[in-house]
XYZ file of N, CA and C in Angstrom:
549
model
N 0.864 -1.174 0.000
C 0.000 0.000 0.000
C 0.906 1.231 0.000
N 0.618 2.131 -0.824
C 1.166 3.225 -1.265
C 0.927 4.333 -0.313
N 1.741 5.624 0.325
C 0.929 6.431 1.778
C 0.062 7.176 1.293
N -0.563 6.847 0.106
C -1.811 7.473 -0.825
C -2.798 6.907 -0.339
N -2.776 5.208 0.215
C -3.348 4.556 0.903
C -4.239 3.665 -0.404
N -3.876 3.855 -1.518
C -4.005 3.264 -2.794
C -3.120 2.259 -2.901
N -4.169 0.774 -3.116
C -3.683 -0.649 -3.013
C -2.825 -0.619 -4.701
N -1.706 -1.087 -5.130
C -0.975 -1.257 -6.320
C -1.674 -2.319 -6.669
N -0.985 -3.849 -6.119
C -1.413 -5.033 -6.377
C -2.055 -5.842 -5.555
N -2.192 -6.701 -5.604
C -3.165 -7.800 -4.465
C -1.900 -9.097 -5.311
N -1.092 -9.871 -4.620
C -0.926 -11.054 -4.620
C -0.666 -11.900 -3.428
N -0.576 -13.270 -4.167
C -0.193 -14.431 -2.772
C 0.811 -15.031 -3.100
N 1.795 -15.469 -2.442
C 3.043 -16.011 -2.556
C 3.316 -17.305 -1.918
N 3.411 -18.331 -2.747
C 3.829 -19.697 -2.738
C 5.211 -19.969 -2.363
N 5.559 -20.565 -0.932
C 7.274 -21.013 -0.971
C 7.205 -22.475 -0.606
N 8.248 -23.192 -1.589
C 8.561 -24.711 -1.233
C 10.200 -24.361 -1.051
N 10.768 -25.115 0.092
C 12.173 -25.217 -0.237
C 12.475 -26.134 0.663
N 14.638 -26.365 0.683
C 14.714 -27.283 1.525
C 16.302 -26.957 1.694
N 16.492 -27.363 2.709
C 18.066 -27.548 3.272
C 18.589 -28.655 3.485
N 20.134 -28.669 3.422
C 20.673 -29.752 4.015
C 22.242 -29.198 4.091
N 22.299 -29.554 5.309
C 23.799 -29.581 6.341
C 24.443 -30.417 6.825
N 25.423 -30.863 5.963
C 26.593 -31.870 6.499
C 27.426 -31.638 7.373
N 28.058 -31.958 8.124
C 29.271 -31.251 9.452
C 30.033 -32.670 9.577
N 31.538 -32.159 9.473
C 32.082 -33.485 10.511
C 33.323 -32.638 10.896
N 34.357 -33.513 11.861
C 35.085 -32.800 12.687
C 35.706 -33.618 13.898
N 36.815 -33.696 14.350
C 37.789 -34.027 15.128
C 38.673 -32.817 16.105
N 38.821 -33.473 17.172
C 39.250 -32.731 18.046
C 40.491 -34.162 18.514
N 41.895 -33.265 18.931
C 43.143 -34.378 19.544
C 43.802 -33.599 20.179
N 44.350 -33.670 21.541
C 45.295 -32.926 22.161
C 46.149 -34.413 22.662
N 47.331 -33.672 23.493
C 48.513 -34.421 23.827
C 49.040 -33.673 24.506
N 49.215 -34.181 25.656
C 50.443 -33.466 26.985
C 51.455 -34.382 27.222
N 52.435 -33.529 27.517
C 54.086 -34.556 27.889
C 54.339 -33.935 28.791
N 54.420 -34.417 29.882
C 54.905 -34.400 31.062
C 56.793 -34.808 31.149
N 57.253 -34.302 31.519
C 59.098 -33.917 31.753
C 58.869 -34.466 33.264
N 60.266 -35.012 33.197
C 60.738 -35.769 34.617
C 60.476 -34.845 35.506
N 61.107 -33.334 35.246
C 61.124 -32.061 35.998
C 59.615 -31.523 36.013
N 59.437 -31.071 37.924
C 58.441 -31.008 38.046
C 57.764 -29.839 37.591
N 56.331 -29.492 36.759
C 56.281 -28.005 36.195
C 56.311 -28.047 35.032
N 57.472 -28.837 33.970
C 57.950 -28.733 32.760
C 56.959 -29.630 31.920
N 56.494 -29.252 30.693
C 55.392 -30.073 30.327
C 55.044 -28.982 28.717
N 54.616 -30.161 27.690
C 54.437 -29.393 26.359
C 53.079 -30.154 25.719
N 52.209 -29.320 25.473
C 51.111 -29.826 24.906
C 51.064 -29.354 23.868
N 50.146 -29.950 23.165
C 49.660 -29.987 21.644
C 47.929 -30.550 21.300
N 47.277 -29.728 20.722
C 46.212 -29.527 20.228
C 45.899 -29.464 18.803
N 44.724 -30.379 18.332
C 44.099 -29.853 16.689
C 43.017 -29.887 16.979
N 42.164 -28.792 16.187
C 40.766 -28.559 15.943
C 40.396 -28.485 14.738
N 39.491 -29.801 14.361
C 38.969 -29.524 13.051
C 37.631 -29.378 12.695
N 36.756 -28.709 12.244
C 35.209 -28.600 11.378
C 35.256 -28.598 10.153
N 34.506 -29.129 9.885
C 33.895 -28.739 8.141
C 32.713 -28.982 8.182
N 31.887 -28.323 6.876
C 30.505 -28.750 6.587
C 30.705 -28.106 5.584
N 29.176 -28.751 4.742
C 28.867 -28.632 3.369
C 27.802 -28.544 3.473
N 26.741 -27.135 2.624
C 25.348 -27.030 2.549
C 24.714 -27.150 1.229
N 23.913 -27.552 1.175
C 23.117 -27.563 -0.024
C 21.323 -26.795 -0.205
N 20.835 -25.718 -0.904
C 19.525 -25.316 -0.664
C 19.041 -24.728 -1.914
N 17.661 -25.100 -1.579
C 16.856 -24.619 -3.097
C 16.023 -24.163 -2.222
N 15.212 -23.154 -3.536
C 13.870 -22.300 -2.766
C 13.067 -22.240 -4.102
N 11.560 -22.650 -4.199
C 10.841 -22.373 -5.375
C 9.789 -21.220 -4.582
N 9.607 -20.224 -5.180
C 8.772 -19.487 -5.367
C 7.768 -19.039 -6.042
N 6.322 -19.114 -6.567
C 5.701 -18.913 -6.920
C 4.650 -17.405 -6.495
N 4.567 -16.582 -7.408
C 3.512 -15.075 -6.891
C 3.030 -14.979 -8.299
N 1.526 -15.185 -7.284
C 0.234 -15.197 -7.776
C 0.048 -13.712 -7.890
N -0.434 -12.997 -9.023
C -1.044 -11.872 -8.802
C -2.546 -12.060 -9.236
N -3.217 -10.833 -8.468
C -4.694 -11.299 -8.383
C -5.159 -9.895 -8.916
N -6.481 -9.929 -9.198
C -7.112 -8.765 -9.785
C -7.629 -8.369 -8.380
N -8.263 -7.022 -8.561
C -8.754 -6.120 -7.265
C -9.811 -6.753 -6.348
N -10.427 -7.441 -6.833
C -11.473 -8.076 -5.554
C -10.963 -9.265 -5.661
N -9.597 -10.008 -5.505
C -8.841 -10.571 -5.128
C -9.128 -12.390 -5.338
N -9.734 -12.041 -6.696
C -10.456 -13.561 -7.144
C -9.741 -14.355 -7.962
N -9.517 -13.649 -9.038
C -8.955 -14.365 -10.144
C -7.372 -14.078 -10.287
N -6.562 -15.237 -10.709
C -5.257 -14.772 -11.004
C -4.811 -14.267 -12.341
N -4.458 -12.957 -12.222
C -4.092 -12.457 -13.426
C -2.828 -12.314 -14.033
N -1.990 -13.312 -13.333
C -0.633 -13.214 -13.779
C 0.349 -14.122 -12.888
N 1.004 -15.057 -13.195
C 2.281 -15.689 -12.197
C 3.501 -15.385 -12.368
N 4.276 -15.059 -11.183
C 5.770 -15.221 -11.699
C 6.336 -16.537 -11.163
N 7.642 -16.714 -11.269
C 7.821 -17.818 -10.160
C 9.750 -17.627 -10.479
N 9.923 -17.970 -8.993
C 11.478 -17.646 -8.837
C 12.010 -18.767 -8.334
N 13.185 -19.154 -8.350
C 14.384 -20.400 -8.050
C 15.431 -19.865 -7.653
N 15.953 -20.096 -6.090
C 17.288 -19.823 -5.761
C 17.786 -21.429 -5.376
N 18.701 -21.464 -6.003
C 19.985 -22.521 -5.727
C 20.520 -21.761 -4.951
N 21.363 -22.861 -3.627
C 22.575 -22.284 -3.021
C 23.252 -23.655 -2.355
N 24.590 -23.600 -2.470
C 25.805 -24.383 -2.152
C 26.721 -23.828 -1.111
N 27.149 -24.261 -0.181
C 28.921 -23.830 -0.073
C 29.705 -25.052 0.506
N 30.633 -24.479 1.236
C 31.908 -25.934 1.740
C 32.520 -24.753 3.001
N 32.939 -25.197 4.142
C 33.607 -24.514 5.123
C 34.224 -25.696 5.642
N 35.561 -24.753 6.341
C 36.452 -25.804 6.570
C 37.003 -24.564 8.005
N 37.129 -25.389 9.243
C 38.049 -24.392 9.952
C 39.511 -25.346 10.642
N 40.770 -25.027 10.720
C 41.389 -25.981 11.924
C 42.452 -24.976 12.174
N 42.754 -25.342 13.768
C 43.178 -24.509 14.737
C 44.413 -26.031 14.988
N 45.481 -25.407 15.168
C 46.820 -26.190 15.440
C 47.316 -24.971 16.689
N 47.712 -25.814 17.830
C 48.487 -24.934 19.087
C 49.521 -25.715 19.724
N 50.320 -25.349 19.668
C 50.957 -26.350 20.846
C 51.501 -25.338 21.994
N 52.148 -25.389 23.199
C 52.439 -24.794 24.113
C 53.625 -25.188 24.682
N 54.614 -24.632 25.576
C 55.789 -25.758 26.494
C 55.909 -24.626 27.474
N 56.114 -24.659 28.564
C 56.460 -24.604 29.858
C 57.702 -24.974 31.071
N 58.677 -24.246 31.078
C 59.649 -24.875 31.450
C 60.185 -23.782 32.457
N 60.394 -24.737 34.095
C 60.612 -23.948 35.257
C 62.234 -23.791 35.214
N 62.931 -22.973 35.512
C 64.046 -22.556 35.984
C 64.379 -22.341 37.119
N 65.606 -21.575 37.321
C 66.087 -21.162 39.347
C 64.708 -20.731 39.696
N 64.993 -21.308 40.691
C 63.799 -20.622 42.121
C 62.321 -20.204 41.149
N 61.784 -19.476 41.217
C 60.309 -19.461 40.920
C 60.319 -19.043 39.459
N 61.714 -18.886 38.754
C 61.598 -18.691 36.971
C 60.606 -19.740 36.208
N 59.763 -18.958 35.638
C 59.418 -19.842 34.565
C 59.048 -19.263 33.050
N 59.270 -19.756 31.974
C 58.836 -19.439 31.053
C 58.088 -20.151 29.974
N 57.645 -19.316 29.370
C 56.349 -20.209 28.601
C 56.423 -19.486 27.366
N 56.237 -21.094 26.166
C 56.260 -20.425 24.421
C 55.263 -20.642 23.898
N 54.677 -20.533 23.106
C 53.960 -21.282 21.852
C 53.728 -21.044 20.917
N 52.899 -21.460 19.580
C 52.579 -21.367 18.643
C 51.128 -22.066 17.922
N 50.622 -21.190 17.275
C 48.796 -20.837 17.068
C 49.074 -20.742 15.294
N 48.505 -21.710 15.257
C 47.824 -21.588 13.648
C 46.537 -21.690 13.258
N 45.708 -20.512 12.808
C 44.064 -20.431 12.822
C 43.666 -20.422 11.559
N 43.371 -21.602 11.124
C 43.137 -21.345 9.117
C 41.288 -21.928 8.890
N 40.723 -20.521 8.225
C 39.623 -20.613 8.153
C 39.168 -20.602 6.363
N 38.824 -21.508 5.935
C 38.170 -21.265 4.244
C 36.665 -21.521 4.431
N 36.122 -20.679 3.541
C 34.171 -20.553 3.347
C 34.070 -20.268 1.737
N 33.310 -21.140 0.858
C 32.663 -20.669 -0.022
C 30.962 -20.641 -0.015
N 30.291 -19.866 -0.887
C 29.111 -19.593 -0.508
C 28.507 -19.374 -2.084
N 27.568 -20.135 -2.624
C 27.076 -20.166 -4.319
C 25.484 -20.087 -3.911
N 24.732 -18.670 -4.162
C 23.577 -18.767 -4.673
C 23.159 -17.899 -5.791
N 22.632 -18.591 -6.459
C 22.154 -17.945 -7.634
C 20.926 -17.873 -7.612
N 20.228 -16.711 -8.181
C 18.497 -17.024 -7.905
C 17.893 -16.578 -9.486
N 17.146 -16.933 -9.692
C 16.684 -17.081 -11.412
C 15.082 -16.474 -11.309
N 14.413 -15.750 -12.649
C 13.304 -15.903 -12.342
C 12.629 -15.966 -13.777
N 11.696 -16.271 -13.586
C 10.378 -16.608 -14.865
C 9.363 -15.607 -15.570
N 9.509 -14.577 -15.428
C 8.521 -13.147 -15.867
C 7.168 -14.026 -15.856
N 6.019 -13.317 -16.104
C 4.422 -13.454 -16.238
C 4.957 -13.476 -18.197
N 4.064 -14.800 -18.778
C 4.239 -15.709 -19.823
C 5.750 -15.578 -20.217
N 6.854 -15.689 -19.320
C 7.758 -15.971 -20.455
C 8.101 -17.567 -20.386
N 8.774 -18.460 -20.916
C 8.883 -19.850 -21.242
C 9.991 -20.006 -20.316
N 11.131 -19.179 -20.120
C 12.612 -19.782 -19.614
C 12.862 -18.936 -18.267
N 13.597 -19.581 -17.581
C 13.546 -18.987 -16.410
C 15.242 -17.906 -16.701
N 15.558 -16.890 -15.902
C 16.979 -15.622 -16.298
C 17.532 -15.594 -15.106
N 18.944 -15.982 -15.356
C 19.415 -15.512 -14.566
C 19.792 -13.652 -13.625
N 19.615 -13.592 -12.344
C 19.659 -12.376 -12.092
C 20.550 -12.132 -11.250
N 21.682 -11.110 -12.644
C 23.019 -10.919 -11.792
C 23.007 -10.689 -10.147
N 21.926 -9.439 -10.324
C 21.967 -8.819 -9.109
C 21.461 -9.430 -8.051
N 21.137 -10.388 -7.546
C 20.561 -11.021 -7.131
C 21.538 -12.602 -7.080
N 22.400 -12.658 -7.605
C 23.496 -14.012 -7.505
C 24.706 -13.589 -6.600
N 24.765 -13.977 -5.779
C 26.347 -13.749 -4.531
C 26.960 -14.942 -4.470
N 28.366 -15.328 -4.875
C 28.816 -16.169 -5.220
C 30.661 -15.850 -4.971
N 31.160 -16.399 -3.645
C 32.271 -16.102 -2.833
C 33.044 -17.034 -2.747
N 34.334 -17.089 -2.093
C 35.026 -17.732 -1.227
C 36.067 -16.475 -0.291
N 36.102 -17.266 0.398
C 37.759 -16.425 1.120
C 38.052 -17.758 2.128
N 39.108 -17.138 2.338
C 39.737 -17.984 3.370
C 40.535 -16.582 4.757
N 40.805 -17.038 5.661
C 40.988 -16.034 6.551
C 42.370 -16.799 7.383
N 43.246 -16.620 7.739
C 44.574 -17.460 8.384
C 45.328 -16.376 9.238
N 45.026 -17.021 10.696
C 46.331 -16.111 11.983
C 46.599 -16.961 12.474
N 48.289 -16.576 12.228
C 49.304 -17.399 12.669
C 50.330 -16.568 14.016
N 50.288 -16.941 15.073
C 50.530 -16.413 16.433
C 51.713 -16.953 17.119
N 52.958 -16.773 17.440
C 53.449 -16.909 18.311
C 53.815 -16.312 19.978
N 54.211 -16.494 20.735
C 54.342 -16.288 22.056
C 55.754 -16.646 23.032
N 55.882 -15.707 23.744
C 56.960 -15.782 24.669
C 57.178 -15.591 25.559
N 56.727 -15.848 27.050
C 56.383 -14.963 28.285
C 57.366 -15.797 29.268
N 58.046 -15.078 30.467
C 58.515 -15.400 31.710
C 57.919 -14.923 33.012
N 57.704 -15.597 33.657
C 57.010 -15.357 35.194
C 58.087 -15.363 36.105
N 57.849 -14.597 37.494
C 59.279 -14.834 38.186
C 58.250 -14.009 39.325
N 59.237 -13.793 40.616
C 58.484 -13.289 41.855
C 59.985 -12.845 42.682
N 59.828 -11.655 43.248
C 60.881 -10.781 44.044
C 60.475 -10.922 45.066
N 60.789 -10.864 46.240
C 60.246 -11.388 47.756
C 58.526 -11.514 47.549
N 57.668 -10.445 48.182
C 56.311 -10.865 47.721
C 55.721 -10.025 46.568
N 56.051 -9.825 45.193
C 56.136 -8.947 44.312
C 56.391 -10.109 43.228
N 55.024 -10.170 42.530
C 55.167 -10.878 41.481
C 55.095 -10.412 40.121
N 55.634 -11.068 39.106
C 55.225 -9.953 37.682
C 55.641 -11.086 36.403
N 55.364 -11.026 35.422
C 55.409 -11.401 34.143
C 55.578 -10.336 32.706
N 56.118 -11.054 32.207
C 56.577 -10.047 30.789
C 56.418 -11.099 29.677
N 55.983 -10.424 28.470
C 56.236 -11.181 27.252
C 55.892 -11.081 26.112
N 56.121 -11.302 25.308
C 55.942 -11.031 23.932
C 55.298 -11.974 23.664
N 54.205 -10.932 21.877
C 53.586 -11.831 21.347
C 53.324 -11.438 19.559
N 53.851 -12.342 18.940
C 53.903 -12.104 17.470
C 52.515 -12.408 16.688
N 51.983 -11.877 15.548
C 50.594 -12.464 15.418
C 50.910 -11.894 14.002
N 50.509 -12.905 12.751
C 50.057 -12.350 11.290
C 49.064 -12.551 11.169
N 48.129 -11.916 10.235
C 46.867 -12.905 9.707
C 46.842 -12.238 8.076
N 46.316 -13.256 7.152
C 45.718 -12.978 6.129
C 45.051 -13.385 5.585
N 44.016 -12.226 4.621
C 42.498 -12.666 4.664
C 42.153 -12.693 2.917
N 41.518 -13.861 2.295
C 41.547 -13.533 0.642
C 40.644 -13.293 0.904
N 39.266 -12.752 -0.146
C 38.234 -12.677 -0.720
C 37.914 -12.421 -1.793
N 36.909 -12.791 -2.647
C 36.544 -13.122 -3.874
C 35.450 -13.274 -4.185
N 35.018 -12.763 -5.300
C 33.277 -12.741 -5.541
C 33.643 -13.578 -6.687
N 33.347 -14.913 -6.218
C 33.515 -15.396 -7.948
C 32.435 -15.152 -8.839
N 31.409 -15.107 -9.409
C 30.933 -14.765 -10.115
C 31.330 -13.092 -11.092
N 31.872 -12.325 -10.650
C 32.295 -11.104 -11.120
C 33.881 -11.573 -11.096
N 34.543 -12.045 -10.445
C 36.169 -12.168 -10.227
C 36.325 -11.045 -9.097
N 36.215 -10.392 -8.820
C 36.225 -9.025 -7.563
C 37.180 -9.968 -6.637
N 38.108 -8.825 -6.048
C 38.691 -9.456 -4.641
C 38.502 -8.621 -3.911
């Protein structure tokens, strides 16, 4: 309704669709324990993935003004796909020195990829073939990756405690519209 308060069209809109979501994924850590008490290096992987699959049919009915007869159909189709993948690698070590020294390292690898495909199509009122519509198709990947290292020492002066340490971190991120090529 128009703020004229003048009705344009009268239709009804038909949706069938459906999804489906695959996932799988593993998780493994590992600790080593050192003769020396304190001293100890672990290691961690984290993995996900999934894969989606979805359609959507649409059908719009348009109706004449006393909302009886149909005077026209369109009908629309979106496909959509993608694939995601995430895994996280860490390991850590820990190792005590004189009197209350200790220091601690590690290293972090965070690697994330996503693609994402929908295209949506539509059918005009009598045309035979259904069109693709650019504007209306989003069609990606990227991948995203931070890679982290670490370096810290702990220590304590009579009752005066403190820590220091460094920490290195890259990340880099692609993106891509595949359908246009765009990054």
């Amino acid at each position: 309704i128009l703020n004229s308060g003048i009705v344009s069209t009268y239709s009804e809109r038909l949706t069938n669709s459906s999804r489906t979501f695959n996932a799988t994924g593993f998780q493994m850590g590992m600790k080593h324990l050192f003769p020396k008490q304190g001293e100890e290096f672990t290691a961690d992987i984290n993995y996900f993935a999934g894969k989606n699959n979805s359609d959507a049919f649409y059908t719009t009915n348009f109706l004449d003004n006393n909302k009886e007869e149909i005077t026209g159909t369109q009908n629309q189709k979106v496909y959509g796909d993608g694939l995601m993948s995430f895994l996280t690698i860490q390991t850590d070590y820990v190792k005590p020195l004189k009197g209350n020294l200790k220091i601690e390292t590690g290293l972090r690898a965070q690697l994330r990829k996503t693609e994402n495909n929908n295209m949506t199509y539509i059918k005009g009122i009598g045309e035979p073939d259904y069109v693709l519509i650019p504007s209306a198709t989003n069609n990606f990947k990227n991948s995203d990756n931070v890679y982290a290292a670490y370096f810290s020492a702990k220590n304590t002066f009579k009752n005066f405690g403190y820590q220091i340490g460094l920490r290195a971190e890259s990340s880099d991120y692609k993106g891509e519209l595949t359908n246009t090529g765009e990054e």
